[in-house]
mmCIF file of C-alpha atoms and ligand atoms in Angstrom:
data_model
loop_
_atom_site.group_PDB
_atom_site.id
_atom_site.type_symbol
_atom_site.label_atom_id
_atom_site.label_comp_id
_atom_site.label_asym_id
_atom_site.label_seq_id
_atom_site.Cartn_x
_atom_site.Cartn_y
_atom_site.Cartn_z
ATOM 1 C CA UNK E 125 -13.488 24.607 8.190
ATOM 2 C CA UNK E 126 -11.794 21.241 8.611
ATOM 3 C CA UNK E 127 -8.819 20.672 6.340
ATOM 4 C CA UNK E 128 -6.502 17.701 5.878
ATOM 5 C CA UNK E 129 -3.390 17.842 7.993
ATOM 6 C CA UNK E 130 -0.244 18.435 5.960
ATOM 7 C CA UNK E 131 2.441 16.050 7.156
ATOM 8 C CA UNK E 132 5.739 17.881 7.456
ATOM 9 C CA UNK E 133 6.978 15.080 9.731
ATOM 10 C CA UNK E 134 9.992 12.989 8.730
ATOM 11 C CA UNK E 135 7.890 9.870 8.104
ATOM 12 C CA UNK E 136 5.296 8.950 7.385
ATOM 13 C CA UNK E 137 5.485 11.711 4.822
ATOM 14 C CA UNK E 138 2.777 13.495 2.860
ATOM 15 C CA UNK E 139 1.554 11.296 -0.020
ATOM 16 C CA UNK E 140 -0.126 11.725 -3.377
ATOM 17 C CA UNK E 141 -3.792 10.869 -3.826
ATOM 18 C CA UNK E 142 -2.851 8.577 -6.764
ATOM 19 C CA UNK E 143 -0.550 6.575 -4.525
ATOM 20 C CA UNK E 144 -3.252 6.172 -1.899
ATOM 21 C CA UNK E 145 -5.877 5.298 -4.499
ATOM 22 C CA UNK E 146 -3.633 2.640 -6.044
ATOM 23 C CA UNK E 147 -3.950 0.802 -2.736
ATOM 24 C CA UNK E 148 -7.743 0.923 -2.955
ATOM 25 C CA UNK E 149 -7.719 -1.554 -5.875
ATOM 26 C CA UNK E 150 -9.580 -4.869 -5.491
ATOM 27 C CA UNK E 151 -7.522 -7.366 -3.556
ATOM 28 C CA UNK E 152 -5.684 -10.129 -5.329
ATOM 29 C CA UNK E 153 -4.229 -13.343 -3.892
ATOM 30 C CA UNK E 154 -0.559 -13.303 -3.076
ATOM 31 C CA UNK E 155 0.155 -16.819 -4.351
ATOM 32 C CA UNK E 156 -1.022 -16.127 -7.872
ATOM 33 C CA UNK E 157 0.351 -14.712 -11.061
ATOM 34 C CA UNK E 158 -1.816 -11.642 -10.420
ATOM 35 C CA UNK E 159 0.341 -10.613 -7.499
ATOM 36 C CA UNK E 160 3.820 -11.929 -8.376
ATOM 37 C CA UNK E 161 4.524 -9.193 -10.981
ATOM 38 C CA UNK E 162 3.639 -6.506 -8.429
ATOM 39 C CA UNK E 163 6.176 -7.868 -5.964
ATOM 40 C CA UNK E 164 8.758 -8.412 -8.695
ATOM 41 C CA UNK E 165 8.450 -4.921 -10.147
ATOM 42 C CA UNK E 166 8.702 -3.367 -6.669
ATOM 43 C CA UNK E 167 11.919 -5.326 -6.123
ATOM 44 C CA UNK E 168 13.332 -4.362 -9.544
ATOM 45 C CA UNK E 169 12.695 -0.646 -8.996
ATOM 46 C CA UNK E 170 13.933 -0.751 -5.420
ATOM 47 C CA UNK E 171 17.190 -2.398 -6.498
ATOM 48 C CA UNK E 172 17.691 0.499 -8.881
ATOM 49 C CA UNK E 173 17.077 3.030 -6.099
ATOM 50 C CA UNK E 174 19.258 1.143 -3.600
ATOM 51 C CA UNK E 175 22.039 1.040 -6.209
ATOM 52 C CA UNK E 176 22.345 -2.722 -6.142
ATOM 53 C CA UNK E 177 22.116 -5.691 -8.479
ATOM 54 C CA UNK E 178 22.117 -8.113 -5.541
ATOM 55 C CA UNK E 179 19.353 -9.769 -3.527
ATOM 56 C CA UNK E 180 16.523 -7.624 -2.172
ATOM 57 C CA UNK E 181 13.518 -8.848 -0.206
ATOM 58 C CA UNK E 182 10.407 -7.121 1.068
ATOM 59 C CA UNK E 183 9.086 -7.686 4.584
ATOM 60 C CA UNK E 184 5.621 -7.103 5.968
ATOM 61 C CA UNK E 185 6.747 -4.656 8.607
ATOM 62 C CA UNK E 186 7.817 -1.138 9.255
ATOM 63 C CA UNK E 187 11.490 -0.196 9.201
ATOM 64 C CA UNK E 188 12.166 -1.713 12.608
ATOM 65 C CA UNK E 189 11.160 -5.119 11.216
ATOM 66 C CA UNK E 190 13.740 -4.704 8.460
ATOM 67 C CA UNK E 191 16.355 -3.761 11.090
ATOM 68 C CA UNK E 192 15.429 -6.855 13.071
ATOM 69 C CA UNK E 193 15.623 -8.983 9.905
ATOM 70 C CA UNK E 194 19.198 -7.818 9.362
ATOM 71 C CA UNK E 195 20.396 -8.626 12.861
ATOM 72 C CA UNK E 196 18.435 -11.901 13.134
ATOM 73 C CA UNK E 197 19.928 -13.294 9.926
ATOM 74 C CA UNK E 198 23.491 -12.031 9.962
ATOM 75 C CA UNK E 199 24.964 -12.952 13.342
ATOM 76 C CA UNK E 200 25.611 -16.169 15.215
ATOM 77 C CA UNK E 201 24.653 -16.272 18.840
ATOM 78 C CA UNK E 202 27.385 -14.680 20.943
ATOM 79 C CA UNK E 203 28.914 -12.621 18.127
ATOM 80 C CA UNK E 204 29.758 -8.960 18.689
ATOM 81 C CA UNK E 205 28.282 -6.050 16.749
ATOM 82 C CA UNK E 206 29.570 -2.470 16.726
ATOM 83 C CA UNK E 207 26.489 -0.242 16.876
ATOM 84 C CA UNK E 208 27.104 3.381 15.960
ATOM 85 C CA UNK E 209 24.717 5.756 17.708
ATOM 86 C CA UNK E 210 24.050 9.161 16.186
ATOM 87 C CA UNK E 211 20.513 9.248 17.549
ATOM 88 C CA UNK E 212 17.516 7.182 18.564
ATOM 89 C CA UNK E 213 17.661 4.788 15.598
ATOM 90 C CA UNK E 214 21.299 3.927 16.151
ATOM 91 C CA UNK E 215 20.348 3.075 19.733
ATOM 92 C CA UNK E 216 17.549 0.879 18.372
ATOM 93 C CA UNK E 217 20.104 -1.387 16.659
ATOM 94 C CA UNK E 218 21.868 -1.847 19.999
ATOM 95 C CA UNK E 219 18.558 -2.852 21.586
ATOM 96 C CA UNK E 220 17.744 -5.317 18.799
ATOM 97 C CA UNK E 221 21.184 -6.935 19.149
ATOM 98 C CA UNK E 222 20.660 -7.214 22.891
ATOM 99 C CA UNK E 223 17.220 -8.765 22.341
ATOM 100 C CA UNK E 224 18.947 -11.534 20.365
ATOM 101 C CA UNK E 225 21.626 -11.868 23.068
ATOM 102 C CA UNK E 226 24.403 -10.652 20.809
ATOM 103 C CA UNK E 227 27.278 -8.726 22.341
ATOM 104 C CA UNK E 228 27.544 -5.066 21.432
ATOM 105 C CA UNK E 229 30.234 -2.446 21.373
ATOM 106 C CA UNK E 230 28.561 0.958 21.380
ATOM 107 C CA UNK E 231 30.053 3.951 19.603
ATOM 108 C CA UNK E 232 28.004 6.918 20.801
ATOM 109 C CA UNK E 233 28.735 10.089 18.829
ATOM 110 C CA UNK E 234 28.701 13.648 20.040
ATOM 111 C CA UNK E 235 25.379 15.509 19.714
ATOM 112 C CA UNK E 236 24.837 16.888 16.217
ATOM 113 C CA UNK E 237 27.860 15.119 14.712
ATOM 114 C CA UNK E 238 28.153 12.226 12.295
ATOM 115 C CA UNK E 239 30.473 9.280 12.944
ATOM 116 C CA UNK E 240 33.959 9.419 11.454
ATOM 117 C CA UNK E 241 35.948 6.619 9.833
ATOM 118 C CA UNK E 242 38.638 7.225 12.462
ATOM 119 C CA UNK E 243 36.181 6.531 15.286
ATOM 120 C CA UNK E 244 35.107 3.279 13.645
ATOM 121 C CA UNK E 245 38.717 2.287 12.987
ATOM 122 C CA UNK E 246 39.586 2.883 16.657
ATOM 123 C CA UNK E 247 36.631 0.780 17.856
ATOM 124 C CA UNK E 248 37.653 -2.099 15.569
ATOM 125 C CA UNK E 249 41.256 -1.875 16.694
ATOM 126 C CA UNK E 250 40.200 -2.086 20.322
ATOM 127 C CA UNK E 251 37.642 -4.845 19.710
ATOM 128 C CA UNK E 252 38.952 -7.123 16.949
ATOM 129 C CA UNK E 253 36.182 -9.662 17.698
ATOM 130 C CA UNK E 254 33.576 -7.336 16.124
ATOM 131 C CA UNK E 255 31.727 -9.246 13.392
ATOM 132 C CA UNK E 256 29.537 -6.470 12.046
ATOM 133 C CA UNK E 257 28.980 -2.717 12.089
ATOM 134 C CA UNK E 258 25.637 -0.895 12.040
ATOM 135 C CA UNK E 259 25.384 2.732 10.947
ATOM 136 C CA UNK E 260 22.269 4.831 10.350
ATOM 137 C CA UNK E 261 22.426 6.516 6.946
ATOM 138 C CA UNK E 262 20.057 9.369 7.725
ATOM 139 C CA UNK E 263 19.359 9.643 11.472
ATOM 140 C CA UNK E 264 15.784 10.862 11.536
ATOM 141 C CA UNK E 265 15.886 11.773 15.214
ATOM 142 C CA UNK E 266 18.828 14.170 14.864
ATOM 143 C CA UNK E 267 18.991 15.020 11.144
ATOM 144 C CA UNK E 268 22.485 13.579 10.798
ATOM 145 C CA UNK E 269 23.524 12.126 7.460
ATOM 146 C CA UNK E 270 26.415 9.744 8.030
ATOM 147 C CA UNK E 271 29.024 9.287 5.332
ATOM 148 C CA UNK E 272 28.224 5.718 4.304
ATOM 149 C CA UNK E 273 30.467 5.895 1.252
ATOM 150 C CA UNK E 274 33.575 6.675 3.328
ATOM 151 C CA UNK E 275 32.712 4.048 5.946
ATOM 152 C CA UNK E 276 32.000 1.417 3.267
ATOM 153 C CA UNK E 277 35.293 2.137 1.542
ATOM 154 C CA UNK E 278 37.109 1.743 4.827
ATOM 155 C CA UNK E 279 35.312 -1.451 5.854
ATOM 156 C CA UNK E 280 35.416 -3.248 2.519
ATOM 157 C CA UNK E 281 38.519 -5.331 3.277
ATOM 158 C CA UNK E 282 38.055 -5.697 7.042
ATOM 159 C CA UNK E 283 35.936 -8.861 6.945
ATOM 160 C CA UNK E 284 33.005 -7.292 8.835
ATOM 161 C CA UNK E 285 29.347 -7.198 7.811
ATOM 162 C CA UNK E 286 28.456 -3.557 7.189
ATOM 163 C CA UNK E 287 24.763 -2.876 7.838
ATOM 164 C CA UNK E 288 23.151 0.454 6.975
ATOM 165 C CA UNK E 289 19.755 1.605 8.157
ATOM 166 C CA UNK E 290 18.441 3.517 5.163
ATOM 167 C CA UNK E 291 14.956 4.162 6.533
ATOM 168 C CA UNK E 292 14.275 7.828 5.621
ATOM 169 C CA UNK E 293 17.560 8.119 3.688
ATOM 170 C CA UNK E 294 17.325 5.723 0.758
ATOM 171 C CA UNK E 295 15.011 7.059 -1.939
ATOM 172 C CA UNK E 296 15.479 10.626 -0.707
ATOM 173 C CA UNK E 297 19.277 10.970 -0.856
ATOM 174 C CA UNK E 298 21.824 9.514 -3.282
ATOM 175 C CA UNK E 299 22.706 5.995 -2.141
ATOM 176 C CA UNK E 300 24.887 3.429 -3.927
ATOM 177 C CA UNK E 301 24.881 0.174 -2.054
ATOM 178 C CA UNK E 302 27.211 -1.803 -4.339
ATOM 179 C CA UNK E 303 29.611 1.016 -5.138
ATOM 180 C CA UNK E 304 29.873 1.972 -1.454
ATOM 181 C CA UNK E 305 30.510 -1.646 -0.325
ATOM 182 C CA UNK E 306 27.465 -1.866 1.907
ATOM 183 C CA UNK E 307 26.661 -5.488 2.818
ATOM 184 C CA UNK E 308 23.142 -4.991 4.108
ATOM 185 C CA UNK E 309 20.941 -1.979 3.342
ATOM 186 C CA UNK E 310 17.412 -1.705 4.633
ATOM 187 C CA UNK E 311 14.544 0.711 4.413
ATOM 188 C CA UNK E 312 10.758 1.040 4.596
ATOM 189 C CA UNK E 313 7.922 2.249 2.408
ATOM 190 C CA UNK E 314 6.732 5.347 4.263
ATOM 191 C CA UNK E 315 9.587 7.825 3.886
ATOM 192 C CA UNK E 316 11.884 8.200 0.873
ATOM 193 C CA UNK E 317 9.709 5.859 -1.178
ATOM 194 C CA UNK E 318 6.599 8.011 -0.757
ATOM 195 C CA UNK E 319 4.181 5.189 0.060
ATOM 196 C CA UNK E 320 2.080 4.257 3.091
ATOM 197 C CA UNK E 321 3.735 2.369 5.966
ATOM 198 C CA UNK E 322 3.700 -1.418 6.048
ATOM 199 C CA UNK E 323 6.501 -2.690 3.811
ATOM 200 C CA UNK E 324 10.117 -3.101 4.867
ATOM 201 C CA UNK E 325 12.976 -3.824 2.482
ATOM 202 C CA UNK E 326 16.352 -5.430 2.876
ATOM 203 C CA UNK E 327 19.134 -5.861 0.319
ATOM 204 C CA UNK E 328 22.143 -8.110 0.828
ATOM 205 C CA UNK E 329 25.556 -8.363 -0.814
ATOM 206 C CA UNK E 330 26.916 -11.752 -1.832
ATOM 207 C CA UNK E 331 29.221 -11.647 1.197
ATOM 208 C CA UNK E 332 26.220 -10.982 3.457
ATOM 209 C CA UNK E 333 24.187 -13.735 1.836
ATOM 210 C CA UNK E 334 27.026 -16.248 2.284
ATOM 211 C CA UNK E 335 26.968 -15.425 5.985
ATOM 212 C CA UNK E 336 23.145 -15.740 6.142
ATOM 213 C CA UNK E 337 23.517 -19.295 4.810
ATOM 214 C CA UNK E 338 25.632 -20.221 7.844
ATOM 215 C CA UNK E 339 23.535 -18.485 10.534
ATOM 216 C CA UNK E 340 20.611 -20.089 12.351
ATOM 217 C CA UNK E 341 18.111 -17.238 12.159
ATOM 218 C CA UNK E 342 17.013 -15.837 15.517
ATOM 219 C CA UNK E 343 13.288 -16.258 14.911
ATOM 220 C CA UNK E 344 11.076 -17.565 12.124
ATOM 221 C CA UNK E 345 8.984 -14.785 10.539
ATOM 222 C CA UNK E 346 12.022 -12.882 9.245
ATOM 223 C CA UNK E 347 14.126 -15.918 8.273
ATOM 224 C CA UNK E 348 15.474 -14.821 4.883
ATOM 225 C CA UNK E 349 16.316 -18.374 3.825
ATOM 226 C CA UNK E 350 12.559 -19.016 3.681
ATOM 227 C CA UNK E 351 12.027 -15.831 1.653
ATOM 228 C CA UNK E 352 14.652 -16.935 -0.853
ATOM 229 C CA UNK E 353 13.148 -20.400 -1.236
ATOM 230 C CA UNK E 354 9.654 -19.023 -1.875
ATOM 231 C CA UNK E 355 10.905 -16.457 -4.363
ATOM 232 C CA UNK E 356 12.527 -19.261 -6.325
ATOM 233 C CA UNK E 357 9.287 -21.280 -6.623
ATOM 234 C CA UNK E 358 7.277 -21.734 -9.865
ATOM 235 C CA UNK E 359 5.299 -18.603 -9.021
ATOM 236 C CA UNK E 360 7.696 -16.266 -7.168
ATOM 237 C CA UNK E 361 5.938 -15.893 -3.848
ATOM 238 C CA UNK E 362 6.191 -14.115 -0.545
ATOM 239 C CA UNK E 363 6.245 -16.660 2.298
ATOM 240 C CA UNK E 364 3.407 -15.196 4.356
ATOM 241 C CA UNK E 365 0.410 -12.994 3.562
ATOM 242 C CA UNK E 366 2.009 -9.678 2.641
ATOM 243 C CA UNK E 367 0.618 -6.141 2.905
ATOM 244 C CA UNK E 368 -0.807 -6.551 -0.590
ATOM 245 C CA UNK E 369 -2.560 -3.205 -0.875
ATOM 246 C CA UNK E 370 0.384 -1.300 0.544
ATOM 247 C CA UNK E 371 2.459 -2.947 -2.169
ATOM 248 C CA UNK E 372 0.012 -1.693 -4.813
ATOM 249 C CA UNK E 373 0.572 1.805 -3.478
ATOM 250 C CA UNK E 374 4.306 1.270 -3.189
ATOM 251 C CA UNK E 375 4.504 0.181 -6.817
ATOM 252 C CA UNK E 376 2.605 3.286 -7.926
ATOM 253 C CA UNK E 377 4.973 5.475 -5.905
ATOM 254 C CA UNK E 378 8.106 3.734 -7.212
ATOM 255 C CA UNK E 379 6.927 4.070 -10.803
ATOM 256 C CA UNK E 380 6.321 7.739 -10.204
ATOM 257 C CA UNK E 381 9.794 8.283 -8.747
ATOM 258 C CA UNK E 382 11.213 6.429 -11.743
ATOM 259 C CA UNK E 383 9.186 8.529 -14.178
ATOM 260 C CA UNK E 384 10.289 11.794 -12.573
ATOM 261 C CA UNK E 385 13.841 10.497 -12.248
ATOM 262 C CA UNK E 386 15.261 9.908 -8.780
ATOM 263 C CA UNK E 387 18.025 12.490 -9.333
ATOM 264 C CA UNK E 388 15.306 15.093 -9.953
ATOM 265 C CA UNK E 389 13.655 14.085 -6.664
ATOM 266 C CA UNK E 390 16.991 14.601 -4.863
ATOM 267 C CA UNK E 391 17.322 18.036 -6.452
ATOM 268 C CA UNK E 392 13.756 18.942 -5.480
ATOM 269 C CA UNK E 393 14.434 17.991 -1.842
ATOM 270 C CA UNK E 394 17.693 19.958 -1.910
ATOM 271 C CA UNK E 395 15.737 23.038 -2.953
ATOM 272 C CA UNK E 396 13.036 22.556 -0.309
ATOM 273 C CA UNK E 397 15.565 21.915 2.468
ATOM 274 C CA UNK E 398 17.631 24.935 1.466
ATOM 275 C CA UNK E 399 14.522 27.127 1.447
ATOM 276 C CA UNK E 400 13.545 25.960 4.908
ATOM 277 C CA UNK E 401 17.022 26.471 6.347
ATOM 278 C CA UNK E 402 17.207 29.972 4.872
ATOM 279 C CA UNK E 403 14.038 30.815 6.813
ATOM 280 C CA UNK E 404 15.304 29.336 10.081
ATOM 281 C CA UNK E 405 18.498 31.338 9.736
ATOM 282 C CA UNK E 406 16.521 34.524 9.046
ATOM 283 C CA UNK E 407 14.517 33.839 12.219
ATOM 284 C CA UNK E 408 17.761 33.305 14.195
ATOM 285 C CA UNK E 409 16.830 29.754 15.067
ATOM 286 C CA UNK E 410 19.817 27.512 15.789
ATOM 287 C CA UNK E 411 20.338 24.315 13.796
ATOM 288 C CA UNK E 412 21.179 21.168 15.763
ATOM 289 C CA UNK E 413 23.124 19.298 13.098
ATOM 290 C CA UNK E 414 26.636 20.302 12.124
ATOM 291 C CA UNK E 415 26.875 21.566 8.575
ATOM 292 C CA UNK E 416 28.817 18.718 6.965
ATOM 293 C CA UNK E 417 26.349 16.139 8.324
ATOM 294 C CA UNK E 418 23.199 18.043 7.356
ATOM 295 C CA UNK E 419 20.582 16.172 5.365
ATOM 296 C CA UNK E 420 17.965 17.322 2.893
ATOM 297 C CA UNK E 421 15.463 14.845 4.353
ATOM 298 C CA UNK E 422 14.811 16.908 7.430
ATOM 299 C CA UNK E 423 16.071 19.893 9.347
ATOM 300 C CA UNK E 424 16.480 19.705 13.092
ATOM 301 C CA UNK E 425 16.665 22.910 15.102
ATOM 302 C CA UNK E 426 16.378 24.241 18.638
ATOM 303 C CA UNK E 427 13.068 25.718 19.739
ATOM 304 C CA UNK E 428 13.525 29.286 21.016
ATOM 305 C CA UNK E 429 14.494 29.516 24.663
ATOM 306 C CA UNK E 430 11.435 29.464 26.893
ATOM 307 C CA UNK E 431 9.060 27.986 24.296
ATOM 308 C CA UNK E 432 8.339 24.259 24.589
ATOM 309 C CA UNK E 433 8.626 22.368 21.271
ATOM 310 C CA UNK E 434 5.420 20.515 22.047
ATOM 311 C CA UNK E 435 3.501 23.797 22.317
ATOM 312 C CA UNK E 436 4.733 24.865 18.885
ATOM 313 C CA UNK E 437 3.806 21.471 17.397
ATOM 314 C CA UNK E 438 0.338 21.570 18.987
ATOM 315 C CA UNK E 439 -0.413 25.142 17.903
ATOM 316 C CA UNK E 440 0.641 24.463 14.322
ATOM 317 C CA UNK E 441 -1.390 21.289 14.115
ATOM 318 C CA UNK E 442 -4.524 22.476 15.887
ATOM 319 C CA UNK E 443 -4.734 25.985 14.511
ATOM 320 C CA UNK E 444 -3.221 25.581 11.060
ATOM 321 C CA UNK E 445 -3.367 21.883 10.133
ATOM 322 C CA UNK E 446 0.379 21.464 9.688
ATOM 323 C CA UNK E 447 2.113 18.721 11.592
ATOM 324 C CA UNK E 448 5.807 19.182 12.302
ATOM 325 C CA UNK E 449 7.703 16.951 14.735
ATOM 326 C CA UNK E 450 9.233 17.585 18.130
ATOM 327 C CA UNK E 451 12.500 16.040 19.247
ATOM 328 C CA UNK E 452 12.583 12.416 20.346
ATOM 329 C CA UNK E 453 13.455 11.070 23.775
ATOM 330 C CA UNK E 454 16.265 13.146 25.354
ATOM 331 C CA UNK E 455 15.646 15.884 22.762
ATOM 332 C CA UNK E 456 11.893 16.212 23.395
ATOM 333 C CA UNK E 457 12.307 19.367 25.464
ATOM 334 C CA UNK E 458 14.617 21.199 23.072
ATOM 335 C CA UNK E 459 14.338 20.209 19.401
ATOM 336 C CA UNK E 460 11.951 20.545 16.485
ATOM 337 C CA UNK E 461 12.093 18.603 13.214
ATOM 338 C CA UNK E 462 10.615 19.506 9.842
ATOM 339 C CA UNK E 463 10.893 17.307 6.808
ATOM 340 C CA UNK E 464 11.398 18.425 3.229
ATOM 341 C CA UNK E 465 10.603 15.109 1.519
ATOM 342 C CA UNK E 466 7.277 13.660 0.432
ATOM 343 C CA UNK E 467 4.722 14.701 -2.157
ATOM 344 C CA UNK E 468 5.299 18.339 -1.240
ATOM 345 C CA UNK E 469 6.602 21.438 -2.985
ATOM 346 C CA UNK E 470 7.597 25.075 -2.494
ATOM 347 C CA UNK E 471 3.993 25.918 -1.596
ATOM 348 C CA UNK E 472 4.102 23.579 1.393
ATOM 349 C CA UNK E 473 7.471 24.765 2.685
ATOM 350 C CA UNK E 474 6.440 28.412 2.352
ATOM 351 C CA UNK E 475 3.161 27.692 4.135
ATOM 352 C CA UNK E 476 4.998 25.905 6.935
ATOM 353 C CA UNK E 477 7.493 28.745 7.322
ATOM 354 C CA UNK E 478 4.737 31.386 7.377
ATOM 355 C CA UNK E 479 2.707 29.518 9.962
ATOM 356 C CA UNK E 480 5.791 28.814 12.053
ATOM 357 C CA UNK E 481 6.479 32.544 12.064
ATOM 358 C CA UNK E 482 2.909 33.295 13.164
ATOM 359 C CA UNK E 483 3.213 30.674 15.896
ATOM 360 C CA UNK E 484 6.537 32.050 17.109
ATOM 361 C CA UNK E 485 5.062 35.550 17.197
ATOM 362 C CA UNK E 486 2.168 34.293 19.268
ATOM 363 C CA UNK E 487 4.622 32.726 21.734
ATOM 364 C CA UNK E 488 6.548 36.001 21.957
ATOM 365 C CA UNK E 489 9.768 34.928 20.233
ATOM 366 C CA UNK E 490 9.301 36.967 17.043
ATOM 367 C CA UNK E 491 8.413 40.635 17.224
ATOM 368 C CA UNK E 492 7.604 40.737 13.526
ATOM 369 C CA UNK E 493 6.681 38.155 10.919
ATOM 370 C CA UNK E 494 7.907 37.929 7.329
ATOM 371 C CA UNK E 495 11.701 37.561 7.527
ATOM 372 C CA UNK E 496 11.503 33.771 7.222
ATOM 373 C CA UNK E 497 9.067 33.711 4.316
ATOM 374 C CA UNK E 498 11.064 36.367 2.548
ATOM 375 C CA UNK E 499 14.313 34.385 2.922
ATOM 376 C CA UNK E 500 12.625 31.226 1.622
ATOM 377 C CA UNK E 501 11.171 33.032 -1.380
ATOM 378 C CA UNK E 502 14.576 34.522 -2.237
ATOM 379 C CA UNK E 503 16.211 31.124 -1.876
ATOM 380 C CA UNK E 504 13.678 29.472 -4.172
ATOM 381 C CA UNK E 505 13.933 32.250 -6.745
ATOM 382 C CA UNK E 506 17.720 31.933 -6.871
ATOM 383 C CA UNK E 507 17.928 28.145 -6.723
ATOM 384 C CA UNK E 508 19.567 26.511 -9.750
HETATM 385 C C1 LIG R 1884 16.400 6.069 10.407
HETATM 386 C C2 LIG R 1884 15.251 5.265 10.897
HETATM 387 N N1 LIG R 1884 15.465 3.990 11.243
HETATM 388 C C3 LIG R 1884 14.485 3.206 11.673
HETATM 389 C C4 LIG R 1884 13.212 3.684 11.809
HETATM 390 C C5 LIG R 1884 12.160 2.796 12.333
HETATM 391 O O1 LIG R 1884 11.215 2.606 11.372
HETATM 392 P P1 LIG R 1884 9.679 2.264 11.709
HETATM 393 O O2 LIG R 1884 9.138 3.354 12.536
HETATM 394 O O3 LIG R 1884 9.143 2.222 10.309
HETATM 395 O O4 LIG R 1884 9.694 0.957 12.379
HETATM 396 C C6 LIG R 1884 12.919 4.998 11.464
HETATM 397 C C7 LIG R 1884 11.569 5.547 11.627
HETATM 398 O O5 LIG R 1884 11.344 6.701 11.957
HETATM 399 C C8 LIG R 1884 13.970 5.797 10.989
HETATM 400 O O6 LIG R 1884 13.736 7.057 10.617
#
């Protein structure tokens, strides 16, 4: 029998039918009073979840578009940006800066480890010309959760623009943009916000906005000065044709998160992640990410010696209809990634663990099945 694939990938994540159906509503026109409240309510709820009272704009793009929006609007040609790399998405910021012919100082962190304030301080000391710092909140390629609060506290009086990539992190993990002194925080619809892909988001502090006013944007489509002007019109509008139906879905998802309470979502993900990690430990699978940088969004672990991650992914998808993720780029041959966010529950984590065990038995790594499922069940039963 054909069954829907369960997405246990760290974005896009598994979604509710109600969220998908909300997007199937009849189309409305984006320059009317039918659409403006949809956009406005999305922004209001997102500000709450970003922990900000400052400006927040939506972009018609995935997360990379929001990353590009940040760099294109915040730096003058020739300025230098410190790009912290704790995985593929940190590297992406370096590439975007280079595409706009900005100078970069790269801080590449050790595998499995988050960046420390001391490392950032040393880079700034050595390169006082640095105008901005980019750090990935939750590095989806490596499972590293960087300590944005500590970095923000350190950077607050250094006169730099602090940019955080919150794609996959914001909405799924506690995040307090204003309290943590983040100047620019960005994200996208398809991960922590439990909606389909297609909408990016970017929030800016007053300090960041003052800088935007002085910068000639590198490009036109993502020029935030145009977004601001259109939002301040008689009918608050989005400058171009937005992903209207994705925004319908996004609004449904945001309302749902609000109804449940975002803190309860965090707790739910904590439980699911803990249950998954208990199983991996019981199966003697080695985690990639060091403990103090571990995130509840996803768990990254080494495939057993001699078994290719891609074979595990393929078997689980083709035979059982569960899609987990392999490692990205240099980690493709060694790592596996399983998410614990989305419209999923204990049932889905237990199913994933059981089918992973069956797969690992088939490939000869496990002699017996059941230890993982048992550990997950115990963890769930004891979770408070
Ligand atoms: C942390 C992080 N940053 C940026 C991106 C890029 O987002 P997108 O694929 O939506 O362009 C992703 C997507 O996986 C991500 O997880």
